[in-house]
Every structure is written in structure tokens, then in C-alpha cells.
Amino acid sequence: PYIDFRPNREIGNEVLTVTNLSKTIDGEKVLDNVSFTVGHDDKIAFVGNETAITALFKILMEESGADSGSFKWGISITTSYFPHDNTSYFNNCTDSILDWMRRYSKDQTETYLRGFLGRMLFSNESVFKPVNVLSGGEKVRCMFSRMMLFGSNVLLLDQPTDHLDLESITAVNNGLSSFKGNVLFTSHDYEIVNTVANRVIEIRDDGGFTDRSGNYDD
């Protein structure tokens, strides 16, 4: 696989400001006054409480609301999101992979879409496979094809390496390392966390957080 995220637009000085976000899930406070500002060149790995990290990403992508606090994206920012659970993108959908991609593309031509699908090893007749019968790994590859299509300058990825083989994980690592925009991500893969991130935010089980510059080993 070949993962190549190319932002269509330069990032301005303001990326993201998060102010005192709090969230309680099933009676447990998973985010407790979390605040941070994303700088121009930041690639941030989120570690620690996975429920809290998924909740934070969903809030930032406006898929759910915070109990209190606020966040603000810069005006030049465009985002692509890799959710922890991609079920809603494929459930009850009988579209072929090609038609599924058409939903997200301004350019509807087969040649254009095949360019993105080919990078994720969907070629020849495989692009006509219905998405509701895809394996977990194939769905992940579809999600990456979709993300590359958007040309966003900020990527949010929630456990993107689950269901992937070693070669695909290496492709994700290379794609995120060479990306000329911001990355906010969490992953079980130590190598990706250590080589991609230049900043690490740990969200603790009590909902608090620790924010450090440097890679994971630091």
C-alpha cells in the first residue's frame, strides 16, 4: 500500500484551541478540564485512557458534545477523521467500493477514484466488491482511500493500525511521517507513536492530562 496525504491548503497560524473540555460517560468523568493549543507543526500522539481519547476526537469532529468547555478550529483548517469504529460508514450499504468512494468525491470519474483505491491495493475487478461484505482490513483500507481523497491539512486518527498487516502499518507510518500538516492520533503501534509524534498528551484515568513535547521515548 502507498499512503500519501497531500493537503490542498497551507495551514495558517491558528490550528486548534481546546479550552477546559469536560465529558462524563456512564457516570465516569473521562475528560476533566482538558486544555491545549495545537501549533503549526504539531503531530500529537494521545495516550492513556482510550475511552477518553475517542470521546475527545468525537467532540472535535462534532459527532458528540462536551458537557462543558469549548474548542475552536482555525479558519484555514480542513479535517479528515479516521474513527475508532467505522461501522456506520459501511452498515446496510450495498454500494461497490467504487460507488462508495463516489459519495465523498467531487470528481466522479472512475479513473480519478481508481487512483486513490489503487494506492490501497484495490485494483481491476476488486473495486466492484460490495462494501457490506468487506473484511475489517479492507474497510480500513477504504477509509484511508477516502481520507486521501479529501486533501485535508489536519488528520485525526483513532487506532488506525487495528486490522492491518505489517506492510500496511509501515505504509501508514510513512504517510503520517511525511505529511506536511497536523496529525492528532492514537495507536497501539509503538513504532508509529514514537516516530510520528513530536508531542505526547496523556489522558489519565481520572480525566486529567499531561502534555509533553518530544517523542514517546522522551
mmCIF file of N, CA, C and O in Angstrom, residues 10-84:
data_model
loop_
_atom_site.group_PDB
_atom_site.id
_atom_site.type_symbol
_atom_site.label_atom_id
_atom_site.label_comp_id
_atom_site.label_asym_id
_atom_site.label_seq_id
_atom_site.Cartn_x
_atom_site.Cartn_y
_atom_site.Cartn_z
ATOM 1 N N GLU A 10 -2.473 25.367 2.613
ATOM 2 C CA GLU A 10 -1.496 25.610 3.673
ATOM 3 C C GLU A 10 -2.197 25.866 5.006
ATOM 4 O O GLU A 10 -3.270 26.475 5.046
ATOM 5 N N ILE A 11 -1.568 25.422 6.083
ATOM 6 C CA ILE A 11 -2.119 25.679 7.413
ATOM 7 C C ILE A 11 -1.737 27.100 7.837
ATOM 8 O O ILE A 11 -0.602 27.530 7.659
ATOM 9 N N GLY A 12 -2.701 27.836 8.391
ATOM 10 C CA GLY A 12 -2.426 29.162 8.925
ATOM 11 C C GLY A 12 -1.788 29.061 10.304
ATOM 12 O O GLY A 12 -1.419 27.983 10.769
ATOM 13 N N ASN A 13 -1.668 30.200 10.977
ATOM 14 C CA ASN A 13 -1.031 30.219 12.299
ATOM 15 C C ASN A 13 -1.898 29.563 13.368
ATOM 16 O O ASN A 13 -1.390 29.014 14.337
ATOM 17 N N GLU A 14 -3.219 29.653 13.208
ATOM 18 C CA GLU A 14 -4.117 29.068 14.211
ATOM 19 C C GLU A 14 -4.636 27.727 13.712
ATOM 20 O O GLU A 14 -5.232 27.639 12.644
ATOM 21 N N VAL A 15 -4.395 26.682 14.509
ATOM 22 C CA VAL A 15 -4.850 25.344 14.129
ATOM 23 C C VAL A 15 -6.052 24.938 14.971
ATOM 24 O O VAL A 15 -7.167 24.788 14.468
ATOM 25 N N LEU A 16 -5.837 24.769 16.279
ATOM 26 C CA LEU A 16 -6.906 24.324 17.171
ATOM 27 C C LEU A 16 -6.609 24.798 18.586
ATOM 28 O O LEU A 16 -5.491 24.666 19.074
ATOM 29 N N THR A 17 -7.638 25.351 19.221
ATOM 30 C CA THR A 17 -7.547 25.721 20.631
ATOM 31 C C THR A 17 -8.647 24.990 21.395
ATOM 32 O O THR A 17 -9.831 25.101 21.054
ATOM 33 N N VAL A 18 -8.257 24.205 22.394
ATOM 34 C CA VAL A 18 -9.201 23.463 23.237
ATOM 35 C C VAL A 18 -9.151 24.065 24.633
ATOM 36 O O VAL A 18 -8.068 24.221 25.208
ATOM 37 N N THR A 19 -10.327 24.414 25.166
ATOM 38 C CA THR A 19 -10.385 25.118 26.449
ATOM 39 C C THR A 19 -11.317 24.414 27.425
ATOM 40 O O THR A 19 -12.539 24.355 27.214
ATOM 41 N N ASN A 20 -10.736 23.838 28.474
ATOM 42 C CA ASN A 20 -11.496 23.282 29.609
ATOM 43 C C ASN A 20 -12.602 22.315 29.198
ATOM 44 O O ASN A 20 -13.726 22.396 29.699
ATOM 45 N N LEU A 21 -12.280 21.398 28.303
ATOM 46 C CA LEU A 21 -13.284 20.407 27.895
ATOM 47 C C LEU A 21 -13.478 19.365 28.990
ATOM 48 O O LEU A 21 -12.515 18.814 29.522
ATOM 49 N N SER A 22 -14.739 19.107 29.303
ATOM 50 C CA SER A 22 -15.068 18.042 30.260
ATOM 51 C C SER A 22 -16.162 17.163 29.671
ATOM 52 O O SER A 22 -17.033 17.644 28.935
ATOM 53 N N LYS A 23 -16.095 15.861 29.996
ATOM 54 C CA LYS A 23 -17.081 14.911 29.481
ATOM 55 C C LYS A 23 -17.218 13.762 30.468
ATOM 56 O O LYS A 23 -16.228 13.211 30.943
ATOM 57 N N THR A 24 -18.451 13.417 30.772
ATOM 58 C CA THR A 24 -18.738 12.268 31.631
ATOM 59 C C THR A 24 -19.479 11.218 30.809
ATOM 60 O O THR A 24 -20.433 11.536 30.094
ATOM 61 N N ILE A 25 -19.021 9.964 30.893
ATOM 62 C CA ILE A 25 -19.661 8.857 30.183
ATOM 63 C C ILE A 25 -20.038 7.792 31.206
ATOM 64 O O ILE A 25 -19.185 7.318 31.964
ATOM 65 N N ASP A 26 -21.322 7.426 31.245
ATOM 66 C CA ASP A 26 -21.823 6.408 32.180
ATOM 67 C C ASP A 26 -21.405 6.689 33.627
ATOM 68 O O ASP A 26 -20.953 5.801 34.354
ATOM 69 N N GLY A 27 -21.510 7.965 34.006
ATOM 70 C CA GLY A 27 -21.213 8.355 35.384
ATOM 71 C C GLY A 27 -19.745 8.519 35.703
ATOM 72 O O GLY A 27 -19.382 8.864 36.827
ATOM 73 N N GLU A 28 -18.875 8.284 34.725
ATOM 74 C CA GLU A 28 -17.435 8.415 34.958
ATOM 75 C C GLU A 28 -16.889 9.599 34.167
ATOM 76 O O GLU A 28 -17.132 9.718 32.965
ATOM 77 N N LYS A 29 -16.164 10.471 34.849
ATOM 78 C CA LYS A 29 -15.582 11.646 34.185
ATOM 79 C C LYS A 29 -14.342 11.216 33.414
ATOM 80 O O LYS A 29 -13.323 10.865 34.016
ATOM 81 N N VAL A 30 -14.428 11.245 32.084
ATOM 82 C CA VAL A 30 -13.294 10.791 31.270
ATOM 83 C C VAL A 30 -12.423 11.962 30.803
ATOM 84 O O VAL A 30 -11.236 11.791 30.519
ATOM 85 N N LEU A 31 -13.026 13.164 30.712
ATOM 86 C CA LEU A 31 -12.258 14.374 30.393
ATOM 87 C C LEU A 31 -12.555 15.410 31.463
ATOM 88 O O LEU A 31 -13.726 15.722 31.710
ATOM 89 N N ASP A 32 -11.525 15.933 32.096
ATOM 90 C CA ASP A 32 -11.706 16.868 33.207
ATOM 91 C C ASP A 32 -10.912 18.148 32.934
ATOM 92 O O ASP A 32 -9.711 18.213 33.170
ATOM 93 N N ASN A 33 -11.601 19.149 32.384
ATOM 94 C CA ASN A 33 -10.967 20.449 32.082
ATOM 95 C C ASN A 33 -9.693 20.297 31.237
ATOM 96 O O ASN A 33 -8.635 20.832 31.591
ATOM 97 N N VAL A 34 -9.809 19.577 30.143
ATOM 98 C CA VAL A 34 -8.668 19.368 29.246
ATOM 99 C C VAL A 34 -8.494 20.597 28.349
ATOM 100 O O VAL A 34 -9.433 21.044 27.695
ATOM 101 N N SER A 35 -7.286 21.161 28.359
ATOM 102 C CA SER A 35 -6.978 22.343 27.545
ATOM 103 C C SER A 35 -5.637 22.149 26.831
ATOM 104 O O SER A 35 -4.686 21.673 27.440
ATOM 105 N N PHE A 36 -5.598 22.484 25.569
ATOM 106 C CA PHE A 36 -4.320 22.503 24.843
ATOM 107 C C PHE A 36 -4.492 23.306 23.556
ATOM 108 O O PHE A 36 -5.605 23.507 23.071
ATOM 109 N N THR A 37 -3.384 23.792 23.041
ATOM 110 C CA THR A 37 -3.374 24.512 21.767
ATOM 111 C C THR A 37 -2.462 23.757 20.807
ATOM 112 O O THR A 37 -1.359 23.364 21.178
ATOM 113 N N VAL A 38 -2.957 23.534 19.593
ATOM 114 C CA VAL A 38 -2.158 22.837 18.585
ATOM 115 C C VAL A 38 -1.369 23.860 17.780
ATOM 116 O O VAL A 38 -1.943 24.799 17.222
ATOM 117 N N GLY A 39 -0.041 23.694 17.750
ATOM 118 C CA GLY A 39 0.819 24.594 16.991
ATOM 119 C C GLY A 39 0.953 24.174 15.540
ATOM 120 O O GLY A 39 0.510 23.090 15.137
ATOM 121 N N HIS A 40 1.594 25.019 14.752
ATOM 122 C CA HIS A 40 1.677 24.856 13.298
ATOM 123 C C HIS A 40 2.252 23.509 12.862
ATOM 124 O O HIS A 40 1.771 22.895 11.905
ATOM 125 N N ASP A 41 3.276 23.025 13.534
ATOM 126 C CA ASP A 41 3.965 21.803 13.095
ATOM 127 C C ASP A 41 3.716 20.603 14.006
ATOM 128 O O ASP A 41 4.418 19.591 13.914
ATOM 129 N N ASP A 42 2.720 20.691 14.874
ATOM 130 C CA ASP A 42 2.500 19.627 15.856
ATOM 131 C C ASP A 42 1.934 18.353 15.235
ATOM 132 O O ASP A 42 1.005 18.390 14.441
ATOM 133 N N LYS A 43 2.545 17.245 15.642
ATOM 134 C CA LYS A 43 1.961 15.923 15.404
ATOM 135 C C LYS A 43 1.847 15.276 16.779
ATOM 136 O O LYS A 43 2.863 14.931 17.400
ATOM 137 N N ILE A 44 0.627 15.183 17.266
ATOM 138 C CA ILE A 44 0.390 14.848 18.674
ATOM 139 C C ILE A 44 -0.148 13.429 18.814
ATOM 140 O O ILE A 44 -1.185 13.086 18.228
ATOM 141 N N ALA A 45 0.555 12.615 19.609
ATOM 142 C CA ALA A 45 0.048 11.293 19.970
ATOM 143 C C ALA A 45 -0.699 11.412 21.292
ATOM 144 O O ALA A 45 -0.189 11.986 22.250
ATOM 145 N N PHE A 46 -1.921 10.879 21.315
ATOM 146 C CA PHE A 46 -2.698 10.828 22.558
ATOM 147 C C PHE A 46 -2.579 9.416 23.120
ATOM 148 O O PHE A 46 -2.817 8.428 22.418
ATOM 149 N N VAL A 47 -2.178 9.322 24.378
ATOM 150 C CA VAL A 47 -2.006 8.018 25.029
ATOM 151 C C VAL A 47 -2.798 8.022 26.333
ATOM 152 O O VAL A 47 -3.235 9.072 26.815
ATOM 153 N N GLY A 48 -2.973 6.811 26.894
ATOM 154 C CA GLY A 48 -3.693 6.717 28.165
ATOM 155 C C GLY A 48 -5.078 6.132 27.991
ATOM 156 O O GLY A 48 -5.257 5.104 27.324
ATOM 157 N N ASN A 49 -6.066 6.794 28.567
ATOM 158 C CA ASN A 49 -7.441 6.293 28.608
ATOM 159 C C ASN A 49 -8.080 6.329 27.207
ATOM 160 O O ASN A 49 -8.396 7.394 26.689
ATOM 161 N N GLU A 50 -8.269 5.156 26.615
ATOM 162 C CA GLU A 50 -8.754 5.086 25.234
ATOM 163 C C GLU A 50 -10.191 5.585 25.087
ATOM 164 O O GLU A 50 -10.537 6.204 24.073
ATOM 165 N N THR A 51 -11.023 5.330 26.086
ATOM 166 C CA THR A 51 -12.401 5.832 26.042
ATOM 167 C C THR A 51 -12.413 7.354 26.004
ATOM 168 O O THR A 51 -13.179 7.976 25.261
ATOM 169 N N ALA A 52 -11.533 7.954 26.798
ATOM 170 C CA ALA A 52 -11.443 9.418 26.857
ATOM 171 C C ALA A 52 -10.938 9.990 25.538
ATOM 172 O O ALA A 52 -11.434 11.016 25.059
ATOM 173 N N ILE A 53 -9.953 9.323 24.931
ATOM 174 C CA ILE A 53 -9.376 9.820 23.673
ATOM 175 C C ILE A 53 -10.417 9.763 22.555
ATOM 176 O O ILE A 53 -10.585 10.717 21.794
ATOM 177 N N THR A 54 -11.150 8.644 22.480
ATOM 178 C CA THR A 54 -12.217 8.529 21.474
ATOM 179 C C THR A 54 -13.282 9.598 21.704
ATOM 180 O O THR A 54 -13.756 10.230 20.755
ATOM 181 N N ALA A 55 -13.629 9.840 22.971
ATOM 182 C CA ALA A 55 -14.622 10.879 23.295
ATOM 183 C C ALA A 55 -14.120 12.253 22.857
ATOM 184 O O ALA A 55 -14.875 13.047 22.285
ATOM 185 N N LEU A 56 -12.843 12.535 23.091
ATOM 186 C CA LEU A 56 -12.257 13.818 22.697
ATOM 187 C C LEU A 56 -12.317 13.996 21.180
ATOM 188 O O LEU A 56 -12.728 15.056 20.683
ATOM 189 N N PHE A 57 -11.914 12.966 20.433
ATOM 190 C CA PHE A 57 -11.923 13.059 18.971
ATOM 191 C C PHE A 57 -13.346 13.266 18.444
ATOM 192 O O PHE A 57 -13.567 14.042 17.508
ATOM 193 N N LYS A 58 -14.311 12.565 19.040
ATOM 194 C CA LYS A 58 -15.711 12.724 18.600
ATOM 195 C C LYS A 58 -16.216 14.142 18.861
ATOM 196 O O LYS A 58 -16.968 14.698 18.064
ATOM 197 N N ILE A 59 -15.789 14.729 19.981
ATOM 198 C CA ILE A 59 -16.169 16.117 20.282
ATOM 199 C C ILE A 59 -15.554 17.060 19.248
ATOM 200 O O ILE A 59 -16.235 17.930 18.688
ATOM 201 N N LEU A 60 -14.266 16.871 18.953
ATOM 202 C CA LEU A 60 -13.571 17.744 17.999
ATOM 203 C C LEU A 60 -14.156 17.629 16.594
ATOM 204 O O LEU A 60 -14.120 18.579 15.814
ATOM 205 N N MET A 61 -14.709 16.461 16.267
ATOM 206 C CA MET A 61 -15.327 16.259 14.952
ATOM 207 C C MET A 61 -16.841 16.500 14.981
ATOM 208 O O MET A 61 -17.538 16.208 14.026
ATOM 209 N N GLU A 62 -17.314 17.005 16.121
ATOM 210 C CA GLU A 62 -18.720 17.372 16.306
ATOM 211 C C GLU A 62 -19.671 16.192 16.113
ATOM 212 O O GLU A 62 -20.800 16.344 15.655
ATOM 213 N N GLU A 63 -19.195 15.005 16.476
ATOM 214 C CA GLU A 63 -20.067 13.828 16.467
ATOM 215 C C GLU A 63 -20.759 13.653 17.816
ATOM 216 O O GLU A 63 -21.734 12.921 17.932
ATOM 217 N N SER A 64 -20.216 14.309 18.837
ATOM 218 C CA SER A 64 -20.883 14.335 20.139
ATOM 219 C C SER A 64 -20.508 15.640 20.825
ATOM 220 O O SER A 64 -19.587 16.333 20.394
ATOM 221 N N GLY A 65 -21.220 15.977 21.890
ATOM 222 C CA GLY A 65 -20.983 17.247 22.567
ATOM 223 C C GLY A 65 -20.225 17.060 23.868
ATOM 224 O O GLY A 65 -20.257 15.992 24.480
ATOM 225 N N ALA A 66 -19.529 18.106 24.280
ATOM 226 C CA ALA A 66 -18.879 18.107 25.592
ATOM 227 C C ALA A 66 -19.895 18.533 26.648
ATOM 228 O O ALA A 66 -20.895 19.191 26.337
ATOM 229 N N ASP A 67 -19.646 18.179 27.892
ATOM 230 C CA ASP A 67 -20.503 18.646 28.985
ATOM 231 C C ASP A 67 -20.223 20.117 29.279
ATOM 232 O O ASP A 67 -21.125 20.877 29.624
ATOM 233 N N SER A 68 -18.959 20.499 29.146
ATOM 234 C CA SER A 68 -18.588 21.903 29.325
ATOM 235 C C SER A 68 -17.269 22.145 28.609
ATOM 236 O O SER A 68 -16.572 21.214 28.217
ATOM 237 N N GLY A 69 -16.929 23.427 28.448
ATOM 238 C CA GLY A 69 -15.710 23.786 27.741
ATOM 239 C C GLY A 69 -15.985 24.062 26.267
ATOM 240 O O GLY A 69 -17.125 23.988 25.805
ATOM 241 N N SER A 70 -14.927 24.379 25.541
ATOM 242 C CA SER A 70 -15.092 24.748 24.132
ATOM 243 C C SER A 70 -13.843 24.405 23.328
ATOM 244 O O SER A 70 -12.794 24.107 23.891
ATOM 245 N N PHE A 71 -13.988 24.445 22.013
ATOM 246 C CA PHE A 71 -12.827 24.285 21.137
ATOM 247 C C PHE A 71 -13.067 25.113 19.888
ATOM 248 O O PHE A 71 -14.207 25.414 19.521
ATOM 249 N N LYS A 72 -11.981 25.500 19.240
ATOM 250 C CA LYS A 72 -12.095 26.320 18.039
ATOM 251 C C LYS A 72 -11.020 25.939 17.029
ATOM 252 O O LYS A 72 -9.829 25.955 17.345
ATOM 253 N N TRP A 73 -11.452 25.591 15.826
ATOM 254 C CA TRP A 73 -10.525 25.322 14.729
ATOM 255 C C TRP A 73 -10.173 26.628 14.026
ATOM 256 O O TRP A 73 -10.997 27.532 13.935
ATOM 257 N N GLY A 74 -8.953 26.716 13.503
ATOM 258 C CA GLY A 74 -8.555 27.879 12.715
ATOM 259 C C GLY A 74 -9.321 27.939 11.398
ATOM 260 O O GLY A 74 -9.813 26.912 10.902
ATOM 261 N N ILE A 75 -9.404 29.120 10.803
ATOM 262 C CA ILE A 75 -10.230 29.291 9.601
ATOM 263 C C ILE A 75 -9.641 28.596 8.370
ATOM 264 O O ILE A 75 -10.361 28.312 7.415
ATOM 265 N N SER A 76 -8.345 28.295 8.394
ATOM 266 C CA SER A 76 -7.723 27.654 7.229
ATOM 267 C C SER A 76 -7.730 26.120 7.328
ATOM 268 O O SER A 76 -7.216 25.429 6.451
ATOM 269 N N ILE A 77 -8.346 25.591 8.381
ATOM 270 C CA ILE A 77 -8.229 24.167 8.676
ATOM 271 C C ILE A 77 -9.301 23.339 7.975
ATOM 272 O O ILE A 77 -10.485 23.674 7.980
ATOM 273 N N THR A 78 -8.868 22.233 7.365
ATOM 274 C CA THR A 78 -9.789 21.204 6.863
ATOM 275 C C THR A 78 -9.363 19.885 7.500
ATOM 276 O O THR A 78 -8.164 19.600 7.622
ATOM 277 N N THR A 79 -10.329 19.090 7.907
ATOM 278 C CA THR A 79 -10.019 17.882 8.676
ATOM 279 C C THR A 79 -10.466 16.611 7.958
ATOM 280 O O THR A 79 -11.440 16.614 7.215
ATOM 281 N N SER A 80 -9.711 15.538 8.209
ATOM 282 C CA SER A 80 -10.121 14.183 7.844
ATOM 283 C C SER A 80 -10.049 13.328 9.098
ATOM 284 O O SER A 80 -9.099 13.437 9.877
ATOM 285 N N TYR A 81 -11.034 12.454 9.257
ATOM 286 C CA TYR A 81 -11.181 11.714 10.509
ATOM 287 C C TYR A 81 -11.205 10.217 10.236
ATOM 288 O O TYR A 81 -11.934 9.741 9.365
ATOM 289 N N PHE A 82 -10.380 9.485 10.975
ATOM 290 C CA PHE A 82 -10.402 8.029 10.951
ATOM 291 C C PHE A 82 -10.974 7.579 12.293
ATOM 292 O O PHE A 82 -10.274 7.612 13.306
ATOM 293 N N PRO A 83 -12.261 7.197 12.348
ATOM 294 C CA PRO A 83 -12.889 6.862 13.633
ATOM 295 C C PRO A 83 -12.456 5.495 14.145
ATOM 296 O O PRO A 83 -12.030 4.627 13.362
ATOM 297 N N HIS A 84 -12.577 5.311 15.435
ATOM 298 C CA HIS A 84 -12.245 4.015 16.022
ATOM 299 C C HIS A 84 -13.210 2.943 15.531
ATOM 300 O O HIS A 84 -12.829 1.802 15.286
#
